[in-house]
Amino acid sequence: MSASVLITELKGRMNEAGYNQKSLAKAADLNETYVRDILKGKSKNPEASRLAKIALALGCTVDDLY
């Protein structure tokens, strides 16, 4: 799994859905810093369960993010 692909897909889907870091984190019931760390590439191997929450909030699957 490529972190850069995840970041690109995540940013694109966030933009399409009208989310910023804070609103996505809230919709996914996650800490805003967790979403930020993914977007900045600091979280190299995000937990599958947390990615599933993000994907659900974005209306896609985890596989769609990669």
Short mmCIF file of N, CA and C in Angstrom, two decimals:
data_model
loop_
_atom_site.label_atom_id
_atom_site.label_comp_id
_atom_site.label_asym_id
_atom_site.label_seq_id
_atom_site.Cartn_x
_atom_site.Cartn_y
_atom_site.Cartn_z
N MET A 1 0.84 -1.18 0.00
CA MET A 1 0.00 0.00 0.00
C MET A 1 0.88 1.23 0.00
N SER A 2 0.56 2.15 -0.85
CA SER A 2 1.35 3.36 -0.97
C SER A 2 0.71 4.51 -0.20
N ALA A 3 1.51 5.13 0.67
CA ALA A 3 1.00 6.25 1.47
C ALA A 3 0.63 7.41 0.57
N SER A 4 1.41 7.64 -0.51
CA SER A 4 1.11 8.78 -1.39
C SER A 4 -0.20 8.58 -2.13
N VAL A 5 -0.53 7.35 -2.51
CA VAL A 5 -1.80 7.07 -3.16
C VAL A 5 -2.93 7.31 -2.17
N LEU A 6 -2.76 6.85 -0.94
CA LEU A 6 -3.76 7.06 0.10
C LEU A 6 -4.00 8.56 0.30
N ILE A 7 -2.95 9.32 0.42
CA ILE A 7 -3.07 10.76 0.65
C ILE A 7 -3.81 11.43 -0.51
N THR A 8 -3.42 11.10 -1.73
CA THR A 8 -4.05 11.68 -2.91
C THR A 8 -5.53 11.33 -2.98
N GLU A 9 -5.86 10.07 -2.78
CA GLU A 9 -7.26 9.62 -2.82
C GLU A 9 -8.06 10.27 -1.69
N LEU A 10 -7.48 10.30 -0.52
CA LEU A 10 -8.17 10.86 0.63
C LEU A 10 -8.47 12.34 0.41
N LYS A 11 -7.49 13.09 -0.05
CA LYS A 11 -7.69 14.52 -0.31
C LYS A 11 -8.76 14.74 -1.38
N GLY A 12 -8.71 13.96 -2.44
CA GLY A 12 -9.69 14.09 -3.51
C GLY A 12 -11.10 13.78 -3.05
N ARG A 13 -11.24 12.72 -2.31
CA ARG A 13 -12.57 12.32 -1.82
C ARG A 13 -13.07 13.30 -0.75
N MET A 14 -12.17 13.82 0.05
CA MET A 14 -12.56 14.84 1.03
C MET A 14 -13.09 16.08 0.31
N ASN A 15 -12.39 16.49 -0.72
CA ASN A 15 -12.79 17.66 -1.48
C ASN A 15 -14.17 17.45 -2.12
N GLU A 16 -14.35 16.29 -2.73
CA GLU A 16 -15.63 15.97 -3.38
C GLU A 16 -16.78 15.96 -2.37
N ALA A 17 -16.51 15.49 -1.17
CA ALA A 17 -17.55 15.38 -0.15
C ALA A 17 -17.71 16.66 0.67
N GLY A 18 -16.82 17.61 0.45
CA GLY A 18 -16.90 18.87 1.19
C GLY A 18 -16.36 18.82 2.60
N TYR A 19 -15.47 17.87 2.85
CA TYR A 19 -14.88 17.73 4.18
C TYR A 19 -13.54 18.44 4.27
N ASN A 20 -13.24 18.95 5.47
CA ASN A 20 -11.88 19.34 5.80
C ASN A 20 -11.41 18.33 6.86
N GLN A 21 -10.20 18.48 7.36
CA GLN A 21 -9.68 17.50 8.32
C GLN A 21 -10.59 17.36 9.53
N LYS A 22 -11.01 18.49 10.07
CA LYS A 22 -11.81 18.48 11.28
C LYS A 22 -13.18 17.83 11.05
N SER A 23 -13.84 18.20 9.97
CA SER A 23 -15.18 17.65 9.72
C SER A 23 -15.13 16.17 9.37
N LEU A 24 -14.09 15.74 8.65
CA LEU A 24 -13.95 14.31 8.36
C LEU A 24 -13.69 13.53 9.64
N ALA A 25 -12.82 14.04 10.47
CA ALA A 25 -12.52 13.37 11.73
C ALA A 25 -13.79 13.22 12.57
N LYS A 26 -14.58 14.27 12.62
CA LYS A 26 -15.83 14.21 13.39
C LYS A 26 -16.79 13.19 12.78
N ALA A 27 -16.93 13.21 11.46
CA ALA A 27 -17.84 12.27 10.79
C ALA A 27 -17.40 10.82 10.98
N ALA A 28 -16.09 10.61 11.06
CA ALA A 28 -15.54 9.26 11.21
C ALA A 28 -15.34 8.88 12.68
N ASP A 29 -15.68 9.78 13.58
CA ASP A 29 -15.52 9.56 15.01
C ASP A 29 -14.06 9.24 15.37
N LEU A 30 -13.17 10.08 14.81
CA LEU A 30 -11.74 9.94 15.07
C LEU A 30 -11.19 11.27 15.56
N ASN A 31 -10.00 11.24 16.10
CA ASN A 31 -9.31 12.43 16.52
C ASN A 31 -8.81 13.18 15.29
N GLU A 32 -8.95 14.50 15.29
CA GLU A 32 -8.51 15.31 14.15
C GLU A 32 -7.01 15.11 13.85
N THR A 33 -6.21 14.92 14.89
CA THR A 33 -4.77 14.73 14.67
C THR A 33 -4.49 13.43 13.91
N TYR A 34 -5.34 12.44 14.09
CA TYR A 34 -5.14 11.18 13.36
C TYR A 34 -5.31 11.40 11.86
N VAL A 35 -6.37 12.12 11.48
CA VAL A 35 -6.60 12.42 10.06
C VAL A 35 -5.47 13.30 9.53
N ARG A 36 -5.06 14.29 10.31
CA ARG A 36 -3.96 15.16 9.90
C ARG A 36 -2.68 14.37 9.65
N ASP A 37 -2.37 13.46 10.56
CA ASP A 37 -1.15 12.67 10.42
C ASP A 37 -1.17 11.81 9.16
N ILE A 38 -2.33 11.29 8.81
CA ILE A 38 -2.43 10.53 7.55
C ILE A 38 -2.16 11.45 6.37
N LEU A 39 -2.81 12.62 6.37
CA LEU A 39 -2.68 13.55 5.25
C LEU A 39 -1.27 14.10 5.11
N LYS A 40 -0.53 14.19 6.21
CA LYS A 40 0.84 14.69 6.16
C LYS A 40 1.86 13.58 5.94
N GLY A 41 1.38 12.33 5.87
CA GLY A 41 2.29 11.21 5.65
C GLY A 41 3.01 10.75 6.90
N LYS A 42 2.61 11.26 8.06
CA LYS A 42 3.24 10.87 9.32
C LYS A 42 2.78 9.50 9.78
N SER A 43 1.56 9.14 9.43
CA SER A 43 1.03 7.83 9.79
C SER A 43 1.25 6.90 8.59
N LYS A 44 2.35 6.19 8.62
CA LYS A 44 2.77 5.37 7.48
C LYS A 44 1.92 4.11 7.29
N ASN A 45 1.35 3.60 8.37
CA ASN A 45 0.57 2.38 8.30
C ASN A 45 -0.69 2.53 9.17
N PRO A 46 -1.67 3.30 8.68
CA PRO A 46 -2.87 3.54 9.48
C PRO A 46 -3.63 2.25 9.78
N GLU A 47 -4.25 2.19 10.93
CA GLU A 47 -5.00 1.01 11.35
C GLU A 47 -6.19 0.79 10.41
N ALA A 48 -6.41 -0.46 10.05
CA ALA A 48 -7.51 -0.81 9.14
C ALA A 48 -8.86 -0.39 9.71
N SER A 49 -9.05 -0.54 11.01
CA SER A 49 -10.34 -0.18 11.60
C SER A 49 -10.61 1.32 11.50
N ARG A 50 -9.57 2.10 11.63
CA ARG A 50 -9.73 3.56 11.53
C ARG A 50 -9.91 3.98 10.08
N LEU A 51 -9.20 3.34 9.18
CA LEU A 51 -9.41 3.63 7.76
C LEU A 51 -10.82 3.26 7.33
N ALA A 52 -11.36 2.20 7.92
CA ALA A 52 -12.74 1.80 7.61
C ALA A 52 -13.72 2.88 8.04
N LYS A 53 -13.48 3.52 9.17
CA LYS A 53 -14.34 4.61 9.62
C LYS A 53 -14.26 5.79 8.66
N ILE A 54 -13.06 6.09 8.19
CA ILE A 54 -12.87 7.19 7.24
C ILE A 54 -13.58 6.86 5.93
N ALA A 55 -13.39 5.65 5.45
CA ALA A 55 -14.02 5.24 4.19
C ALA A 55 -15.54 5.31 4.30
N LEU A 56 -16.08 4.86 5.42
CA LEU A 56 -17.53 4.91 5.61
C LEU A 56 -18.03 6.35 5.56
N ALA A 57 -17.32 7.25 6.22
CA ALA A 57 -17.71 8.66 6.21
C ALA A 57 -17.64 9.25 4.80
N LEU A 58 -16.72 8.73 3.98
CA LEU A 58 -16.56 9.23 2.61
C LEU A 58 -17.43 8.48 1.60
N GLY A 59 -18.12 7.45 2.06
CA GLY A 59 -19.00 6.70 1.17
C GLY A 59 -18.25 5.81 0.19
N CYS A 60 -17.13 5.25 0.66
CA CYS A 60 -16.35 4.36 -0.19
C CYS A 60 -15.83 3.20 0.66
N THR A 61 -15.02 2.36 0.07
CA THR A 61 -14.39 1.28 0.80
C THR A 61 -12.94 1.61 1.06
N VAL A 62 -12.32 0.88 1.97
CA VAL A 62 -10.89 1.07 2.22
C VAL A 62 -10.10 0.81 0.95
N ASP A 63 -10.48 -0.19 0.20
CA ASP A 63 -9.78 -0.50 -1.07
C ASP A 63 -9.83 0.68 -2.03
N ASP A 64 -10.93 1.43 -2.02
CA ASP A 64 -11.04 2.60 -2.89
C ASP A 64 -10.01 3.66 -2.56
N LEU A 65 -9.54 3.68 -1.33
CA LEU A 65 -8.57 4.69 -0.92
C LEU A 65 -7.14 4.36 -1.37
N TYR A 66 -6.94 3.15 -1.84
CA TYR A 66 -5.62 2.75 -2.30
C TYR A 66 -5.66 2.48 -3.77
#
